[in-house]
Short mmCIF file of C-alpha atoms and ligand atoms in Angstrom, two decimals:
data_model
loop_
_atom_site.label_atom_id
_atom_site.label_comp_id
_atom_site.label_asym_id
_atom_site.label_seq_id
_atom_site.Cartn_x
_atom_site.Cartn_y
_atom_site.Cartn_z
CA MET Y 1 -65.16 -37.20 12.12
CA GLU Y 2 -64.46 -33.86 13.69
CA ASN Y 3 -65.59 -33.59 17.30
CA PHE Y 4 -66.57 -37.17 17.18
CA THR Y 5 -65.61 -37.45 20.81
CA ARG Y 6 -65.97 -34.20 22.72
CA PHE Y 7 -66.53 -34.92 26.34
CA MET Y 8 -68.06 -37.85 28.05
CA HIS Y 9 -67.58 -39.75 31.25
CA PRO Y 10 -68.95 -43.03 32.61
CA ASN Y 11 -72.07 -41.62 34.27
CA ILE Y 12 -73.08 -39.70 31.21
CA VAL Y 13 -72.43 -42.56 28.81
CA SER Y 14 -74.47 -44.83 31.04
CA THR Y 15 -77.46 -42.48 31.29
CA THR Y 16 -77.18 -41.76 27.57
CA PHE Y 17 -77.40 -45.50 26.89
CA THR Y 18 -80.49 -45.76 29.06
CA SER Y 19 -82.26 -42.90 27.35
CA ILE Y 20 -81.47 -44.25 23.86
CA PHE Y 21 -82.06 -47.97 24.42
CA SER Y 22 -84.58 -47.82 27.31
CA ALA Y 23 -82.56 -50.23 29.43
CA ARG Y 24 -79.63 -50.09 31.81
CA PRO Y 25 -76.31 -51.10 30.24
CA ASP Y 26 -74.87 -54.52 31.10
CA ILE Y 27 -71.36 -53.09 31.11
CA VAL Y 28 -69.45 -49.79 31.02
CA VAL Y 29 -65.89 -49.85 29.67
CA ARG Y 30 -63.14 -47.26 29.33
CA ALA Y 31 -60.74 -47.57 26.35
CA PRO Y 32 -57.89 -45.02 26.33
CA GLY Y 33 -56.06 -43.26 23.51
CA ARG Y 34 -52.30 -43.50 23.37
CA ILE Y 35 -49.10 -41.55 23.02
CA ASN Y 36 -45.83 -42.84 21.65
CA LEU Y 37 -42.70 -41.50 23.31
CA ILE Y 38 -40.43 -42.74 20.54
CA GLY Y 39 -40.34 -45.50 17.89
CA GLU Y 40 -42.40 -44.14 15.01
CA HIS Y 41 -43.18 -46.24 11.91
CA THR Y 42 -41.21 -49.10 13.43
CA ASP Y 43 -44.10 -51.34 14.52
CA TYR Y 44 -44.91 -52.69 11.05
CA ASN Y 45 -41.18 -53.22 10.48
CA GLY Y 46 -40.86 -55.69 13.36
CA GLY Y 47 -39.17 -52.99 15.43
CA LEU Y 48 -39.44 -51.50 18.91
CA VAL Y 49 -41.92 -48.87 20.13
CA LEU Y 50 -42.40 -47.02 23.43
CA PRO Y 51 -46.09 -46.07 23.75
CA ALA Y 52 -48.39 -45.55 26.73
CA ALA Y 53 -52.15 -45.45 27.21
CA ILE Y 54 -53.26 -41.99 28.37
CA ASP Y 55 -55.86 -40.38 30.57
CA LYS Y 56 -58.03 -39.50 27.60
CA ALA Y 57 -60.46 -42.19 26.62
CA ILE Y 58 -63.64 -43.38 24.99
CA TRP Y 59 -66.31 -44.75 27.33
CA PHE Y 60 -68.69 -47.44 26.12
CA ALA Y 61 -72.01 -48.48 27.64
CA ALA Y 62 -73.34 -51.68 26.13
CA GLY Y 63 -76.01 -54.34 26.41
CA LYS Y 64 -76.96 -57.54 24.59
CA ARG Y 65 -79.80 -57.58 22.06
CA ASN Y 66 -82.21 -60.43 21.32
CA ASP Y 67 -81.40 -60.37 17.61
CA ARG Y 68 -78.07 -60.38 15.74
CA ARG Y 69 -78.04 -56.69 14.83
CA PHE Y 70 -75.68 -54.00 16.06
CA ALA Y 71 -77.12 -50.66 17.16
CA PHE Y 72 -74.61 -47.88 17.79
CA TYR Y 73 -75.00 -44.39 19.15
CA ALA Y 74 -72.04 -41.96 18.86
CA ALA Y 75 -73.04 -39.59 21.65
CA ASP Y 76 -70.74 -36.69 20.79
CA LEU Y 77 -71.86 -36.67 17.17
CA ASN Y 78 -75.45 -37.51 17.96
CA GLU Y 79 -75.38 -40.14 15.19
CA HIS Y 80 -77.16 -43.49 15.17
CA PHE Y 81 -76.47 -46.59 13.18
CA ILE Y 82 -78.12 -49.99 13.06
CA SER Y 83 -76.69 -52.84 11.02
CA GLU Y 84 -79.01 -54.28 8.39
CA HIS Y 85 -76.73 -56.52 6.47
CA GLN Y 86 -75.25 -59.95 6.93
CA PRO Y 87 -72.35 -60.10 6.33
CA LEU Y 88 -71.35 -56.74 7.78
CA VAL Y 89 -70.51 -54.25 5.06
CA PHE Y 90 -68.39 -51.11 4.89
CA GLN Y 91 -70.36 -47.91 5.56
CA LYS Y 92 -69.45 -44.93 3.40
CA GLN Y 93 -71.75 -42.54 5.22
CA PHE Y 94 -70.43 -42.94 8.77
CA THR Y 95 -66.68 -43.57 8.92
CA TRP Y 96 -66.73 -44.25 12.66
CA VAL Y 97 -69.09 -47.19 12.20
CA ASN Y 98 -66.45 -49.12 10.28
CA TYR Y 99 -64.09 -49.27 13.25
CA LEU Y 100 -66.79 -51.13 15.16
CA LEU Y 101 -68.13 -53.32 12.36
CA GLY Y 102 -64.56 -54.18 11.31
CA VAL Y 103 -63.67 -55.95 14.54
CA PHE Y 104 -67.01 -57.76 14.73
CA SER Y 105 -66.62 -58.89 11.14
CA GLU Y 106 -63.13 -60.26 11.88
CA ALA Y 107 -64.43 -62.00 15.02
CA ARG Y 108 -67.11 -63.72 12.90
CA LYS Y 109 -64.45 -64.88 10.45
CA ASP Y 110 -62.79 -66.66 13.36
CA GLY Y 111 -66.03 -68.52 14.03
CA LEU Y 112 -66.70 -66.73 17.33
CA GLU Y 113 -70.36 -67.01 18.31
CA PHE Y 114 -72.14 -63.88 19.49
CA GLY Y 115 -75.48 -62.15 19.15
CA GLY Y 116 -76.35 -58.48 18.69
CA LEU Y 117 -75.35 -55.47 20.71
CA ASN Y 118 -76.60 -52.04 21.73
CA LEU Y 119 -73.70 -49.67 22.22
CA ALA Y 120 -73.45 -45.99 23.16
CA PHE Y 121 -70.08 -44.31 23.38
CA GLY Y 122 -68.34 -40.97 23.69
CA GLY Y 123 -65.19 -39.54 25.16
CA ASN Y 124 -62.44 -36.98 25.15
CA VAL Y 125 -59.78 -38.39 22.82
CA PRO Y 126 -59.27 -35.61 20.28
CA LEU Y 127 -59.95 -36.89 16.79
CA GLY Y 128 -57.51 -36.95 13.93
CA ALA Y 129 -54.83 -35.82 16.37
CA GLY Y 130 -52.80 -39.01 16.16
CA LEU Y 131 -53.94 -40.25 19.58
CA SER Y 132 -55.53 -43.36 18.14
CA SER Y 133 -59.16 -42.77 18.87
CA SER Y 134 -59.73 -45.43 16.20
CA ALA Y 135 -57.70 -48.09 18.05
CA ALA Y 136 -59.55 -47.18 21.26
CA LEU Y 137 -62.85 -47.71 19.43
CA GLU Y 138 -61.78 -51.02 17.92
CA SER Y 139 -60.20 -52.49 21.04
CA GLY Y 140 -62.98 -51.17 23.28
CA ALA Y 141 -65.70 -52.66 21.09
CA MET Y 142 -64.00 -56.05 21.02
CA PHE Y 143 -63.44 -55.97 24.78
CA VAL Y 144 -67.16 -55.25 25.29
CA LEU Y 145 -68.24 -58.07 22.97
CA ASP Y 146 -65.90 -60.53 24.66
CA ALA Y 147 -67.15 -59.57 28.12
CA LEU Y 148 -70.85 -59.73 27.23
CA TYR Y 149 -70.76 -62.98 25.26
CA GLY Y 150 -68.04 -64.76 27.26
CA LEU Y 151 -65.87 -65.34 24.20
CA GLY Y 152 -62.84 -66.17 26.34
CA LEU Y 153 -60.46 -63.94 24.41
CA SER Y 154 -57.04 -63.07 25.75
CA GLN Y 155 -55.77 -59.48 25.72
CA LEU Y 156 -53.61 -60.39 22.75
CA ASP Y 157 -56.62 -61.87 20.89
CA ILE Y 158 -58.44 -58.55 21.38
CA ILE Y 159 -55.40 -56.60 20.18
CA ARG Y 160 -55.03 -58.76 17.07
CA LEU Y 161 -58.73 -58.63 16.18
CA ALA Y 162 -58.68 -54.85 16.54
CA GLN Y 163 -55.68 -54.60 14.22
CA ARG Y 164 -57.25 -56.96 11.69
CA GLY Y 165 -60.44 -54.91 11.70
CA GLU Y 166 -58.45 -51.82 10.80
CA ASN Y 167 -56.29 -53.62 8.20
CA ASN Y 168 -59.00 -55.64 6.48
CA PHE Y 169 -62.22 -53.67 6.94
CA VAL Y 170 -61.13 -50.03 7.27
CA GLY Y 171 -58.21 -50.57 4.85
CA MET Y 172 -55.44 -48.91 6.86
CA GLN Y 173 -52.42 -51.21 7.03
CA CYS Y 174 -51.45 -50.06 10.54
CA GLY Y 175 -49.13 -51.95 12.86
CA ILE Y 176 -49.99 -53.31 16.28
CA MET Y 177 -48.75 -50.46 18.51
CA ASP Y 178 -51.95 -48.47 18.99
CA MET Y 179 -54.17 -51.36 20.02
CA PHE Y 180 -51.44 -52.82 22.18
CA ALA Y 181 -51.06 -49.58 24.10
CA SER Y 182 -54.82 -49.09 24.50
CA VAL Y 183 -55.27 -52.61 25.91
CA MET Y 184 -52.03 -53.10 27.87
CA GLY Y 185 -51.35 -49.62 29.28
CA ARG Y 186 -50.33 -49.30 32.92
CA ALA Y 187 -50.57 -46.05 34.93
CA GLY Y 188 -47.22 -44.34 35.40
CA ASN Y 189 -45.44 -46.50 32.81
CA VAL Y 190 -44.55 -46.59 29.15
CA ILE Y 191 -44.47 -49.94 27.34
CA LYS Y 192 -41.35 -51.11 25.59
CA LEU Y 193 -42.88 -53.38 22.98
CA ASP Y 194 -40.95 -55.60 20.64
CA CYS Y 195 -43.28 -55.77 17.64
CA ARG Y 196 -41.55 -58.85 16.24
CA SER Y 197 -41.81 -61.14 19.28
CA LEU Y 198 -44.55 -59.15 21.07
CA ASP Y 199 -42.45 -59.35 24.24
CA TYR Y 200 -43.04 -56.27 26.32
CA GLU Y 201 -41.82 -54.58 29.42
CA TYR Y 202 -43.16 -51.67 31.49
CA ILE Y 203 -40.72 -48.85 32.08
CA PRO Y 204 -41.64 -46.37 34.82
CA PHE Y 205 -42.11 -42.88 33.49
CA ARG Y 206 -40.75 -40.81 36.34
CA MET Y 207 -40.41 -37.16 35.51
CA PRO Y 208 -41.80 -35.20 38.43
CA ASP Y 209 -40.47 -31.90 37.05
CA HIS Y 210 -41.74 -32.37 33.50
CA SER Y 211 -45.10 -32.71 31.82
CA LEU Y 212 -46.01 -34.55 28.67
CA VAL Y 213 -47.70 -31.95 26.53
CA LEU Y 214 -49.51 -32.76 23.29
CA CYS Y 215 -49.98 -29.87 20.89
CA ASP Y 216 -52.55 -30.48 18.19
CA SER Y 217 -51.67 -28.80 14.89
CA GLY Y 218 -55.33 -28.98 13.86
CA VAL Y 219 -54.18 -30.39 10.53
CA LYS Y 220 -56.18 -33.54 9.81
CA HIS Y 221 -54.15 -36.26 8.27
CA ALA Y 222 -56.18 -36.85 5.11
CA LEU Y 223 -53.11 -38.17 3.30
CA VAL Y 224 -52.24 -40.54 6.01
CA ALA Y 225 -53.98 -43.71 4.82
CA SER Y 226 -52.57 -43.66 1.29
CA GLU Y 227 -49.11 -42.37 2.21
CA TYR Y 228 -48.92 -44.69 5.21
CA ASN Y 229 -49.62 -47.71 3.05
CA THR Y 230 -47.04 -46.43 0.54
CA ARG Y 231 -44.38 -46.15 3.28
CA ARG Y 232 -45.13 -49.72 4.26
CA ARG Y 233 -44.66 -50.90 0.69
CA GLU Y 234 -41.40 -48.95 0.37
CA CYS Y 235 -40.02 -50.67 3.47
CA GLU Y 236 -41.13 -54.03 2.09
CA GLU Y 237 -39.42 -53.23 -1.20
CA GLY Y 238 -36.16 -52.56 0.66
CA VAL Y 239 -36.48 -55.83 2.58
CA ALA Y 240 -37.21 -57.81 -0.62
CA ILE Y 241 -34.03 -56.51 -2.26
CA LEU Y 242 -31.83 -57.11 0.79
CA LYS Y 243 -33.29 -60.59 1.08
CA ARG Y 244 -31.71 -61.51 -2.26
CA TYR Y 245 -28.34 -61.13 -0.58
CA TYR Y 246 -29.30 -62.29 2.91
CA PRO Y 247 -32.24 -64.73 2.78
CA ASP Y 248 -32.62 -64.68 6.57
CA ILE Y 249 -33.74 -61.06 6.63
CA ALA Y 250 -37.46 -61.03 7.43
CA SER Y 251 -37.95 -57.34 8.23
CA LEU Y 252 -35.95 -54.15 8.75
CA ARG Y 253 -35.47 -55.33 12.33
CA ASP Y 254 -32.88 -57.74 10.95
CA VAL Y 255 -30.94 -55.03 9.14
CA SER Y 256 -28.02 -52.97 10.51
CA THR Y 257 -27.03 -49.52 9.26
CA ASP Y 258 -23.73 -50.92 7.93
CA LEU Y 259 -25.49 -53.61 5.95
CA LEU Y 260 -27.96 -51.13 4.56
CA LYS Y 261 -25.25 -48.64 3.60
CA ALA Y 262 -23.36 -51.41 1.79
CA HIS Y 263 -26.39 -51.90 -0.47
CA GLU Y 264 -27.36 -48.28 -0.99
CA ASN Y 265 -26.84 -48.53 -4.75
CA GLN Y 266 -29.28 -51.39 -5.10
CA LEU Y 267 -32.17 -49.40 -3.61
CA ARG Y 268 -34.15 -46.51 -5.04
CA PRO Y 269 -33.10 -43.35 -3.12
CA SER Y 270 -36.50 -42.94 -1.48
CA VAL Y 271 -36.54 -46.59 -0.42
CA TYR Y 272 -33.02 -46.31 0.95
CA ASN Y 273 -33.99 -43.24 2.98
CA ARG Y 274 -37.10 -44.90 4.41
CA CYS Y 275 -35.13 -47.98 5.41
CA LEU Y 276 -32.28 -46.00 6.96
CA TYR Y 277 -34.73 -43.97 9.04
CA VAL Y 278 -36.41 -47.14 10.35
CA VAL Y 279 -33.15 -48.90 11.22
CA GLU Y 280 -31.91 -45.83 13.07
CA GLU Y 281 -35.23 -45.31 14.82
CA ILE Y 282 -35.24 -48.86 16.17
CA ALA Y 283 -31.81 -48.17 17.67
CA ARG Y 284 -33.10 -44.88 19.14
CA VAL Y 285 -35.84 -46.73 21.07
CA GLU Y 286 -33.18 -48.79 22.87
CA GLN Y 287 -31.24 -45.63 23.63
CA ALA Y 288 -34.39 -43.89 24.88
CA CYS Y 289 -35.12 -46.80 27.27
CA THR Y 290 -31.61 -46.47 28.70
CA ALA Y 291 -32.09 -42.70 29.04
CA LEU Y 292 -35.42 -43.24 30.83
CA ARG Y 293 -33.93 -45.76 33.24
CA GLU Y 294 -31.05 -43.40 33.98
CA ASN Y 295 -33.36 -40.41 34.26
CA ASP Y 296 -31.37 -38.71 31.52
CA LEU Y 297 -34.00 -36.37 30.15
CA ARG Y 298 -31.57 -34.36 28.05
CA GLN Y 299 -30.63 -37.50 26.12
CA LEU Y 300 -34.29 -38.51 25.74
CA GLY Y 301 -35.03 -35.04 24.38
CA ARG Y 302 -32.13 -35.21 21.91
CA LEU Y 303 -33.42 -38.54 20.62
CA MET Y 304 -36.92 -37.10 20.16
CA TYR Y 305 -35.55 -34.28 18.00
CA GLN Y 306 -33.55 -36.78 15.96
CA THR Y 307 -36.71 -38.80 15.40
CA HIS Y 308 -38.52 -35.72 14.21
CA ASP Y 309 -35.77 -34.84 11.75
CA GLY Y 310 -35.77 -38.39 10.41
CA LEU Y 311 -39.55 -38.39 10.00
CA ASP Y 312 -39.37 -35.05 8.23
CA ARG Y 313 -36.38 -35.53 5.89
CA ALA Y 314 -35.94 -39.26 5.35
CA TYR Y 315 -39.39 -40.72 5.97
CA GLU Y 316 -41.15 -37.60 4.65
CA VAL Y 317 -44.29 -37.81 6.74
CA SER Y 318 -44.13 -34.41 8.45
CA CYS Y 319 -45.68 -31.15 7.21
CA PRO Y 320 -44.88 -27.41 7.51
CA GLU Y 321 -47.15 -26.97 10.53
CA LEU Y 322 -45.51 -29.78 12.53
CA ASN Y 323 -42.03 -28.57 11.60
CA PHE Y 324 -42.92 -25.08 12.72
CA MET Y 325 -44.11 -26.40 16.07
CA VAL Y 326 -41.02 -28.52 16.68
CA ASN Y 327 -38.72 -25.66 15.67
CA ALA Y 328 -40.48 -23.38 18.14
CA ALA Y 329 -39.92 -26.00 20.85
CA ARG Y 330 -36.23 -26.33 19.95
CA VAL Y 331 -35.50 -22.72 20.89
CA ASP Y 332 -37.50 -22.80 24.12
CA ASP Y 333 -35.28 -23.67 27.11
CA ALA Y 334 -38.24 -25.07 29.00
CA VAL Y 335 -38.76 -27.79 26.38
CA THR Y 336 -36.48 -30.80 26.70
CA GLY Y 337 -37.70 -32.70 23.65
CA SER Y 338 -40.32 -32.42 20.92
CA ARG Y 339 -41.36 -34.29 17.81
CA MET Y 340 -44.32 -35.09 15.62
CA MET Y 341 -46.18 -38.15 16.83
CA GLY Y 342 -48.06 -40.91 15.04
CA GLY Y 343 -48.58 -41.59 11.34
CA GLY Y 344 -47.83 -38.02 10.23
CA PHE Y 345 -49.15 -35.32 7.85
CA GLY Y 346 -50.78 -33.54 10.79
CA GLY Y 347 -51.96 -34.43 14.24
CA CYS Y 348 -49.93 -33.65 17.36
CA THR Y 349 -46.44 -32.99 18.52
CA ILE Y 350 -45.39 -34.57 21.79
CA ASN Y 351 -43.33 -32.30 24.04
CA LEU Y 352 -41.44 -32.76 27.30
CA VAL Y 353 -41.93 -29.47 29.08
CA LYS Y 354 -40.86 -28.20 32.52
CA ASN Y 355 -43.97 -28.09 34.71
CA GLU Y 356 -43.78 -24.41 35.56
CA ALA Y 357 -43.43 -23.45 31.90
CA VAL Y 358 -46.31 -25.43 30.37
CA GLU Y 359 -48.72 -22.51 30.30
CA ALA Y 360 -46.21 -20.06 28.85
CA PHE Y 361 -45.00 -22.57 26.24
CA THR Y 362 -48.43 -23.52 24.96
CA GLN Y 363 -49.66 -19.91 24.88
CA SER Y 364 -46.70 -18.53 22.98
CA LEU Y 365 -46.69 -21.49 20.58
CA ASP Y 366 -50.37 -20.93 19.88
CA ALA Y 367 -49.91 -17.19 19.31
CA ASP Y 368 -46.96 -17.70 16.90
CA TYR Y 369 -48.77 -20.49 15.08
CA GLN Y 370 -51.94 -18.44 14.66
CA ARG Y 371 -49.92 -15.61 13.14
CA VAL Y 372 -48.39 -17.92 10.52
CA PHE Y 373 -51.11 -20.50 9.85
CA SER Y 374 -54.28 -18.66 10.95
CA ARG Y 375 -55.25 -21.69 12.95
CA LYS Y 376 -55.38 -22.53 16.65
CA ILE Y 377 -53.34 -25.09 18.56
CA ASN Y 378 -55.12 -27.07 21.26
CA SER Y 379 -52.76 -28.42 23.89
CA TYR Y 380 -53.27 -31.19 26.44
CA VAL Y 381 -51.17 -32.38 29.35
CA VAL Y 382 -51.45 -36.18 29.46
CA ARG Y 383 -50.33 -38.91 31.84
CA PRO Y 384 -49.57 -42.59 31.20
CA SER Y 385 -52.66 -44.44 32.41
CA ASN Y 386 -54.20 -47.90 32.62
CA GLY Y 387 -55.34 -49.73 29.53
CA ILE Y 388 -58.89 -50.88 28.80
CA GLU Y 389 -60.90 -51.61 31.91
CA VAL Y 390 -64.42 -52.16 33.13
CA VAL Y 391 -65.76 -49.10 34.93
CA ASP Y 392 -67.97 -49.56 38.01
C1 GLA W 1 -50.17 -45.03 13.16
C2 GLA W 1 -50.34 -46.54 13.10
C3 GLA W 1 -49.35 -47.25 14.01
C4 GLA W 1 -47.93 -46.78 13.79
C5 GLA W 1 -47.87 -45.25 13.76
C6 GLA W 1 -46.52 -44.75 13.35
O1 GLA W 1 -50.52 -44.56 14.43
O2 GLA W 1 -51.65 -46.88 13.46
O3 GLA W 1 -49.45 -48.65 13.84
O4 GLA W 1 -47.39 -47.34 12.63
O5 GLA W 1 -48.82 -44.69 12.88
O6 GLA W 1 -45.57 -45.10 14.28
#
């Protein structure tokens, strides 16, 4: 899926649609990628997360068809697909197709009535970088289908269908954070989302002197699906054991560090470590929200480093490249906080960097990294942006 989205904007996606399907699109939609400031691997544990949609997105141009088939064109890959089968089946050849078919297949399971679709898309969300290009694809495709066929879905319906597509069709047991951020994002804000109740709150992200810098390790997270699902099972194993003592515990959200420590001997060491990380990380999200409200960037940065250390040592989803990058940030005075972001085993670090030092930081990081890993780091400054929207 490398370079699956290189660069695209609404005009281009619209003219691309016209040249491929010989018609003007009925709709053009922008679906953004996301960052997560803090709260990693907490969403599927009923915990708290603090993501934002960003100003990197996938643009879709779409139109109805007269039959019930789906024709897709991935502009940046120059790949076509047209569905032949009813029901929709998993495609081994084109991984990207499954993100689209998955949501449509789930929508059919719910008895939603819709016909076929022509869809061209492309964008600038770097792939495999942990910015959730997949959630942008899933949520964007469902948004388009809803708009064209008047399905009457709420934002939450779209979010849930996108998550189900990924869980049931693609086979990645992800939580709800990525889709939620892509759909619900608001410019200039991060979203404090309670993944148990789905209550959410926008918190202004005001840091005029700092930039949010994503540094892509270039390591593709091939392990992520299997290890991610394993982490989920390990957390569930911890919950199942604690439940024997406290039947009211439904997820790690209901567990305190004291309670967990009291039962350390009943859990396998790896399961204990995973659970402890999650319980502490949920608490860190609350602390980060306070720090944001009080404009206490130092504290926010400290929490980010703590998250990284937890992901590395207790949750064991980091890798040498990401650790190298975070360690380089730690000794740079211009960087207030840094950590790996997303599922792990590669992808990006997220860094809070003083504006005037962004260039120097990214250049020296890249040079050091190339010396050690013989690989380049691509860096991006991103801003919290609006969620999915129709583009004029
Ligand atoms: C991936 C998943 C999310 C979340 C993060 C880790 O991005 O898709 O649901 O679990 O990993 O925080």
